mmCIF file of C-alpha atoms in Angstrom:
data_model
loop_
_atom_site.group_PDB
_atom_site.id
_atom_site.type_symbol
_atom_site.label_atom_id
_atom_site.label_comp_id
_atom_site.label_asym_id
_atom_site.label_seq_id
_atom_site.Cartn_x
_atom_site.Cartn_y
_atom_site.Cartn_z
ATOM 1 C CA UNK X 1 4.770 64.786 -90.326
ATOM 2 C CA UNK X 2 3.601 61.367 -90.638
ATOM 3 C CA UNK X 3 4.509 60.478 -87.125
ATOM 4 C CA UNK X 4 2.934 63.838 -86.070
ATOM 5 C CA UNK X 5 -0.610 62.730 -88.338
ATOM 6 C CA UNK X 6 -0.865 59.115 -86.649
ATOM 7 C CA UNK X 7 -0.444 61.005 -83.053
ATOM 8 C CA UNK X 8 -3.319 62.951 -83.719
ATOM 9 C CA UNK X 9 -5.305 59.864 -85.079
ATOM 10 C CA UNK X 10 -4.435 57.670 -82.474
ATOM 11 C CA UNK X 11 -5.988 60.638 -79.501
ATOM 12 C CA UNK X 12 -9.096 61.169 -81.822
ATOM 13 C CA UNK X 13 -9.953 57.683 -81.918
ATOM 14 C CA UNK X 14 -9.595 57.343 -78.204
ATOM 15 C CA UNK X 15 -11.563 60.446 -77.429
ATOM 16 C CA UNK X 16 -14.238 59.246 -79.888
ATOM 17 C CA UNK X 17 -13.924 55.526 -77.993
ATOM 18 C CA UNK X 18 -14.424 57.154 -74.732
ATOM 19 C CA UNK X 19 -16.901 59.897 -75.299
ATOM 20 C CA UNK X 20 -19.128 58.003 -77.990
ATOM 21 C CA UNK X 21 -19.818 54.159 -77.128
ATOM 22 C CA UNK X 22 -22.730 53.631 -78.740
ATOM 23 C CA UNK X 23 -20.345 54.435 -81.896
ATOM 24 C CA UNK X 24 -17.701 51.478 -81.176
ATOM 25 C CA UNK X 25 -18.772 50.088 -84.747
ATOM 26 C CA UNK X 26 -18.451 53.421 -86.873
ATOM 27 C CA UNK X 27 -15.285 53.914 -84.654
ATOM 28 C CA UNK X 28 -13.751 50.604 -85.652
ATOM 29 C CA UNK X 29 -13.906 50.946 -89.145
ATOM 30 C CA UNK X 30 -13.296 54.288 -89.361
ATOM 31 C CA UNK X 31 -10.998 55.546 -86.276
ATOM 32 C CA UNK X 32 -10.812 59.184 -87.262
ATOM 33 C CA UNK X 33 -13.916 61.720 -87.104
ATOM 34 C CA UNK X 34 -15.527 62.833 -89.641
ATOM 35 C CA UNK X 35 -14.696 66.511 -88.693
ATOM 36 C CA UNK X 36 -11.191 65.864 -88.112
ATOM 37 C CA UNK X 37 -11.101 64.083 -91.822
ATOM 38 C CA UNK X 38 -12.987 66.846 -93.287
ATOM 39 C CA UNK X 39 -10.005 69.278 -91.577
ATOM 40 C CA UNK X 40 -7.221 67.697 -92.180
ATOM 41 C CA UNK X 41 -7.457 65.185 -95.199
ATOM 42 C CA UNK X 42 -6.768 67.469 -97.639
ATOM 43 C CA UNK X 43 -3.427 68.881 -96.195
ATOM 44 C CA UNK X 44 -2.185 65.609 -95.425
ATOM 45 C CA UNK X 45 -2.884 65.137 -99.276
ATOM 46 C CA UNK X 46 -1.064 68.495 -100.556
ATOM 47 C CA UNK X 47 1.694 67.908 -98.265
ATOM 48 C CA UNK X 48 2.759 63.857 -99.139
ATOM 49 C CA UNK X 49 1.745 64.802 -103.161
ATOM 50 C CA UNK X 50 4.051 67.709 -103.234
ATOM 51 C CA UNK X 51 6.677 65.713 -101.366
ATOM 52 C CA UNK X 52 6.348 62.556 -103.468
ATOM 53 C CA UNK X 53 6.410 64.667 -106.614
ATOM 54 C CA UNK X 54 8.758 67.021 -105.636
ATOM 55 C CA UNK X 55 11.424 66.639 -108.032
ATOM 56 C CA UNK X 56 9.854 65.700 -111.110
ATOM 57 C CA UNK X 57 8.057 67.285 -113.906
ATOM 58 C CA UNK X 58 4.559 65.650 -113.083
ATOM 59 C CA UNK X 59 5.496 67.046 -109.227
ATOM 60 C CA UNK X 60 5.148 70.447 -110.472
ATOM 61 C CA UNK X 61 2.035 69.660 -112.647
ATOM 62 C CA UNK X 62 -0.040 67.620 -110.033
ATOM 63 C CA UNK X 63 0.517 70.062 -107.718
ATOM 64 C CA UNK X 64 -0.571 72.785 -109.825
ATOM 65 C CA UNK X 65 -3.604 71.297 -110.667
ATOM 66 C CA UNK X 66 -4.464 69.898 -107.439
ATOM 67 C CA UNK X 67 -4.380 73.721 -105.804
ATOM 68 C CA UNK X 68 -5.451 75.345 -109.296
ATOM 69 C CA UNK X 69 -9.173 75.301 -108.975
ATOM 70 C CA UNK X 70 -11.415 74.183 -112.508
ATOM 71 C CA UNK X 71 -11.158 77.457 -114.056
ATOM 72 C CA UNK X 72 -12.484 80.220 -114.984
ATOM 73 C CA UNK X 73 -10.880 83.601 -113.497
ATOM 74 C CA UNK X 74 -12.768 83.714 -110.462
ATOM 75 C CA UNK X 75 -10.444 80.330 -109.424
ATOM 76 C CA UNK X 76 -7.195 81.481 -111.033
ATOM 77 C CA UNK X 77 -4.343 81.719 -108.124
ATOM 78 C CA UNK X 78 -1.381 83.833 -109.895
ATOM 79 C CA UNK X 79 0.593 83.133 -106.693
ATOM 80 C CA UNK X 80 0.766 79.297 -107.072
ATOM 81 C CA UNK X 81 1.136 79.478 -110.884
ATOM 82 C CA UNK X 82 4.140 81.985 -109.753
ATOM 83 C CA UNK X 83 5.471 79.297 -106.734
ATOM 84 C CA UNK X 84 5.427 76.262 -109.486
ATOM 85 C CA UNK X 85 7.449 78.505 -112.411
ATOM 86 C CA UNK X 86 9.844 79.760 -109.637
ATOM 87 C CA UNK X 87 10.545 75.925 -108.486
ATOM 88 C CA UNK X 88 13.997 74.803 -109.410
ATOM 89 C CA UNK X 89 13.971 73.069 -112.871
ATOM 90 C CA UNK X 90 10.392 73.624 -113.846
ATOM 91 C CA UNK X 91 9.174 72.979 -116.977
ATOM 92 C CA UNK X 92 7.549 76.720 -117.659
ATOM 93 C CA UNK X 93 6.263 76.545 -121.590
ATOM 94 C CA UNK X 94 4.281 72.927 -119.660
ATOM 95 C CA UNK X 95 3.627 74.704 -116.424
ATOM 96 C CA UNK X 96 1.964 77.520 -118.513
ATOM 97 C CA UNK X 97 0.197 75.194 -121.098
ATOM 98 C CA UNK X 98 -1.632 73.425 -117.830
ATOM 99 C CA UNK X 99 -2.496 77.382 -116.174
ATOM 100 C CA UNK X 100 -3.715 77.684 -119.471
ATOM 101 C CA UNK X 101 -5.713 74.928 -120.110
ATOM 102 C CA UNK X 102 -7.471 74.759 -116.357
ATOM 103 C CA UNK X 103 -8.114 78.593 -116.250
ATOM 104 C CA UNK X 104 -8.785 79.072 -120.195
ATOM 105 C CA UNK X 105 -11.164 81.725 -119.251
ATOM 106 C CA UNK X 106 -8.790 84.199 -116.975
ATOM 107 C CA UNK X 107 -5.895 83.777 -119.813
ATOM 108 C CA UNK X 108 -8.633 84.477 -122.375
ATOM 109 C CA UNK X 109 -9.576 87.855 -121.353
ATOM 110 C CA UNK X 110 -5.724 88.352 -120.696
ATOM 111 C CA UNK X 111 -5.884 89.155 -116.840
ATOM 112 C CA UNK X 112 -4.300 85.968 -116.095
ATOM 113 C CA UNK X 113 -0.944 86.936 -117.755
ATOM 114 C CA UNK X 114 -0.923 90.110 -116.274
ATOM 115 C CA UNK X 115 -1.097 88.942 -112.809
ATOM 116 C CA UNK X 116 1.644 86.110 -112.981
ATOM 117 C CA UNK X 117 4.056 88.573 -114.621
ATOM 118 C CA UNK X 118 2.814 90.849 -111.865
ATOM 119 C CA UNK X 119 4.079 88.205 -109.059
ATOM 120 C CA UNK X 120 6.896 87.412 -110.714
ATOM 121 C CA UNK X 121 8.142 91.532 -110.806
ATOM 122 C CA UNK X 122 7.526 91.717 -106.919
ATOM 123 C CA UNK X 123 9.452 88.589 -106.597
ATOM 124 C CA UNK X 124 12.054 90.101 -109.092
ATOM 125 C CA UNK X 125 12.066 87.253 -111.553
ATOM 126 C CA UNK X 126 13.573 88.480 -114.614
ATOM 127 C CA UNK X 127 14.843 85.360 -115.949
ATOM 128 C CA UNK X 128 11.284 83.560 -115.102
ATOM 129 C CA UNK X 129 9.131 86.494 -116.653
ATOM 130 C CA UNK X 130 10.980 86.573 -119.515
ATOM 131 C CA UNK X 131 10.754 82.835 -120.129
ATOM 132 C CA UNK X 132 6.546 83.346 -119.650
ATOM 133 C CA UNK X 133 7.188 86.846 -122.055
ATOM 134 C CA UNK X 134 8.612 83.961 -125.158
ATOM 135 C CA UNK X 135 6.014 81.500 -123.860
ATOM 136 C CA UNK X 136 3.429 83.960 -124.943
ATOM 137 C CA UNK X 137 4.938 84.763 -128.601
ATOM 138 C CA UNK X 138 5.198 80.855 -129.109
ATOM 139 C CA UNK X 139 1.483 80.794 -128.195
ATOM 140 C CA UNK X 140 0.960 83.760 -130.165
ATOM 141 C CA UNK X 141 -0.887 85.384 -127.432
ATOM 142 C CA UNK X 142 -0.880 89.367 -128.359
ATOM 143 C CA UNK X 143 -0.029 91.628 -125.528
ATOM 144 C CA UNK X 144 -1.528 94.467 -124.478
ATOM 145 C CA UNK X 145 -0.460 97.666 -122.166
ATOM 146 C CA UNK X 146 -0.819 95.723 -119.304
ATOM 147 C CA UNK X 147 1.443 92.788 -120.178
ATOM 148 C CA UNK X 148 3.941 95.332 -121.208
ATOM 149 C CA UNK X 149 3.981 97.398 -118.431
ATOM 150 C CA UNK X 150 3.948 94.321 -115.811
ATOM 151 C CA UNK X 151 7.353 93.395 -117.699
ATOM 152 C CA UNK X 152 8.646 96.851 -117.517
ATOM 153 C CA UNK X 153 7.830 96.713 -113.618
ATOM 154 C CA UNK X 154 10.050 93.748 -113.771
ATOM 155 C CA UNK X 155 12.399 95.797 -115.427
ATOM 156 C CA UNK X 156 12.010 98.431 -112.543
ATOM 157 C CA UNK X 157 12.890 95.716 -109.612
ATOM 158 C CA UNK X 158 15.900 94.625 -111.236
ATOM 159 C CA UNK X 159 17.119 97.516 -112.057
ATOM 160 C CA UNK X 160 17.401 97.112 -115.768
ATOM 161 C CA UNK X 161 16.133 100.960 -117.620
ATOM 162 C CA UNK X 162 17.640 99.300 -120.925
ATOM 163 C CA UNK X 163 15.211 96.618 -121.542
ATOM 164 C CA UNK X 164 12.346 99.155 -120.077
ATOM 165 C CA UNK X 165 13.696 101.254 -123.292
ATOM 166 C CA UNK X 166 13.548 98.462 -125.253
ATOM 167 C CA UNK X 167 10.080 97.272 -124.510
ATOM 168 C CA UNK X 168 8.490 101.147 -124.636
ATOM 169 C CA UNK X 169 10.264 100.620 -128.499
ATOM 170 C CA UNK X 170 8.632 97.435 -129.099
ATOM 171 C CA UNK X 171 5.413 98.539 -128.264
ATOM 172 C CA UNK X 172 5.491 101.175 -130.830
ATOM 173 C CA UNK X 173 6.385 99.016 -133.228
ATOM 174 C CA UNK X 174 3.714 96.216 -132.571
ATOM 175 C CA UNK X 175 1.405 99.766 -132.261
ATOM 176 C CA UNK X 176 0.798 98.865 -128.161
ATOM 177 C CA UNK X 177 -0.278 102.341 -126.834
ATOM 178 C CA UNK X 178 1.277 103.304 -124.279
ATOM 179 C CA UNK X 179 -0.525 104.762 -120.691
ATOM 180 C CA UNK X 180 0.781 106.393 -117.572
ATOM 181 C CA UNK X 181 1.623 103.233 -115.722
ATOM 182 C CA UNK X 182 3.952 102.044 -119.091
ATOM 183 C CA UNK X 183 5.732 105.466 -118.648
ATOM 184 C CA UNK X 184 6.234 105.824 -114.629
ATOM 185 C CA UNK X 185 6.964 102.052 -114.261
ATOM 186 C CA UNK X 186 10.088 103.209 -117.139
ATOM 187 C CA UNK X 187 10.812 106.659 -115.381
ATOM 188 C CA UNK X 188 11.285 104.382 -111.640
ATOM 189 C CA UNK X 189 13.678 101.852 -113.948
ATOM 190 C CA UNK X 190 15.793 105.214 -114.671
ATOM 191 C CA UNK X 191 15.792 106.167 -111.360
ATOM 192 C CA UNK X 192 17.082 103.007 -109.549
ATOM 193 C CA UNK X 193 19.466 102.975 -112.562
ATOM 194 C CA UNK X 194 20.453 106.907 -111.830
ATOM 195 C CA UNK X 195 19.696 107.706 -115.854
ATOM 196 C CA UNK X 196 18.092 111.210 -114.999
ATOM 197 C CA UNK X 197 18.295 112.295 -118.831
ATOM 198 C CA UNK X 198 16.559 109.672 -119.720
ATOM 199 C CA UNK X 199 14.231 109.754 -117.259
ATOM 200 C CA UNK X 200 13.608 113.258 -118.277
ATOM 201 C CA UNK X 201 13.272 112.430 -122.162
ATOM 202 C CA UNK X 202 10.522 110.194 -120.873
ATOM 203 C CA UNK X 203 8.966 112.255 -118.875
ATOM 204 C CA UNK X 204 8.811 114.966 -122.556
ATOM 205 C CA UNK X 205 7.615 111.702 -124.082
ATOM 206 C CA UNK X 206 4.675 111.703 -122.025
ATOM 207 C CA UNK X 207 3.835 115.140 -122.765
ATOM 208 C CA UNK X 208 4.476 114.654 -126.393
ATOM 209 C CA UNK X 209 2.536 111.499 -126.794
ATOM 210 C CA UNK X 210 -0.359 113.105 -124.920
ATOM 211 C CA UNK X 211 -0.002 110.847 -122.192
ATOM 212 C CA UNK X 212 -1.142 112.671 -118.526
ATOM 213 C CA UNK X 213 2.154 113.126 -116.903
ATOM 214 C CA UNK X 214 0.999 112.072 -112.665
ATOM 215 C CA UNK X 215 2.509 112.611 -109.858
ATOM 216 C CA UNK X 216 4.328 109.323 -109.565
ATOM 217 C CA UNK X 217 6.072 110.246 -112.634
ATOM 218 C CA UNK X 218 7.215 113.253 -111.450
ATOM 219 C CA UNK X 219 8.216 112.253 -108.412
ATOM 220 C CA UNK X 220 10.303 108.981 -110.016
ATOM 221 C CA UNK X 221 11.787 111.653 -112.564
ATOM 222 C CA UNK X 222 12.804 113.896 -109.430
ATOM 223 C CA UNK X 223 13.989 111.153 -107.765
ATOM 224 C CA UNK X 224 16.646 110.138 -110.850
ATOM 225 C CA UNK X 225 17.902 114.053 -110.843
ATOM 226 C CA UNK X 226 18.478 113.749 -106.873
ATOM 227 C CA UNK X 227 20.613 110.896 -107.508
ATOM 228 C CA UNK X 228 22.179 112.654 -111.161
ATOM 229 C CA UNK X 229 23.223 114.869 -108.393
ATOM 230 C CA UNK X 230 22.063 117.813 -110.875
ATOM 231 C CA UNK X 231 19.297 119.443 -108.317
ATOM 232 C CA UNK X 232 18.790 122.014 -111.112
ATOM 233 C CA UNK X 233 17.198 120.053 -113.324
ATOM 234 C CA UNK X 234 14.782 118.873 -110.443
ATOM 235 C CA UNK X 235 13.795 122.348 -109.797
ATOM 236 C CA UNK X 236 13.005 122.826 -113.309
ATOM 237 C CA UNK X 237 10.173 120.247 -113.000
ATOM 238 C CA UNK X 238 8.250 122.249 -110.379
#
């Protein structure tokens, strides 16, 4: 990449010599254009900081703040918080006290939490969001429906209904309500886990709790009786 960088350099400045000689002086002290330095300075910076820094605990904390904007939500990137936490031997409770500090803002009004454990389910992190999930009760940071149910869609990917059951629990006991999103994203973890009767208690639940019972819901609870193999109790739901 270097090699590749001093290429590049080496045409502009010939171009520039060529094209531009009443310029020689600006060219010989600074051989590159301004427009290519404007381009390309700052990826030749991201690219030899996160190589330098790979391996090491500042790596993973320059590079965060280097991409992590100077906070505020409007500059909060839940992706790259996501990419450092999921980097081989990252600190997290650091990694999250930096996000934290440089976006104070976006995990102030709680969105910011949301949306990393929100990357992390799609990248099926369990191990990662649950790390950020302790993170939070050492920060005593409270949680609300929306932290919950980003877990429980965690809990969805991986397939795991029992900690989906464990979290609806929890959230009655911390008094979290509960909304339709909490109860489908548990309904789709009994599906891919082929629970039907529990998927069916939770879709009563819903009813019960006076919680609008959607269509995803149904469908996810449908879904778990197709693969119960107890089409009966699929019918019922019509």
């Amino acid at each position: 990449h270097g090699a590749s960088v001093t290429n590049v350099t080496t045409n502009v400045t010939t171009t520039n010599n060529n094209n531009n000689t009443n310029n020689n002086n600006n060219n010989n002290s600074n051989p590159t254009s301004s427009n290519y330095n404007n381009s390309h300075h700052h990826h030749t910076n991201n690219y030899h900081n996160n190589n330098n820094n790979n391996n090491s605990h500042s790596g993973h904390r320059h590079s965060y703040h280097h991409h992590g904007g100077h906070g505020g939500s409007s500059g909060f990137d839940a992706g790259r918080v996501a990419d450092a936490l999921c980097h081989p031997g990252c600190p997290i409770p650091q990694t999250m006290d930096d996000a934290m500090r440089t976006h104070s803002n976006a995990f102030a009004n709680g969105r910011a939490l949301t949306a990393i454990l929100s990357n992390l389910a799609r990248r099926r992190k369990m191990g990662i969001a649950l790390n950020v999930w302790q993170w939070m009760d050492q920060r005593t940071i409270t949680k609300n429906v929306y932290h919950y149910n980003s877990l429980i869609s965690v809990c969805e990917k991986v397939k795991d209904h029992q900690r989906a059951l464990r979290l609806l629990k929890e959230m009655v006991d911390r008094g979290v309500p509960k909304n339709e999103v909490t109860f489908s994203s548990a309904i789709s973890a009994c599906e891919k886990s082929s629970q039907w009767r529990v998927a069916l208690q939770l879709l009563d639940d819903m009813k019960r709790e006076g919680v609008g019972r959607t269509a995803i819901a149904f469908n996810a609870a449908i879904s778990a009786c197709e693969k119960g193999l107890v089409p009966h109790k699929a019918l019922e739901l019509f």
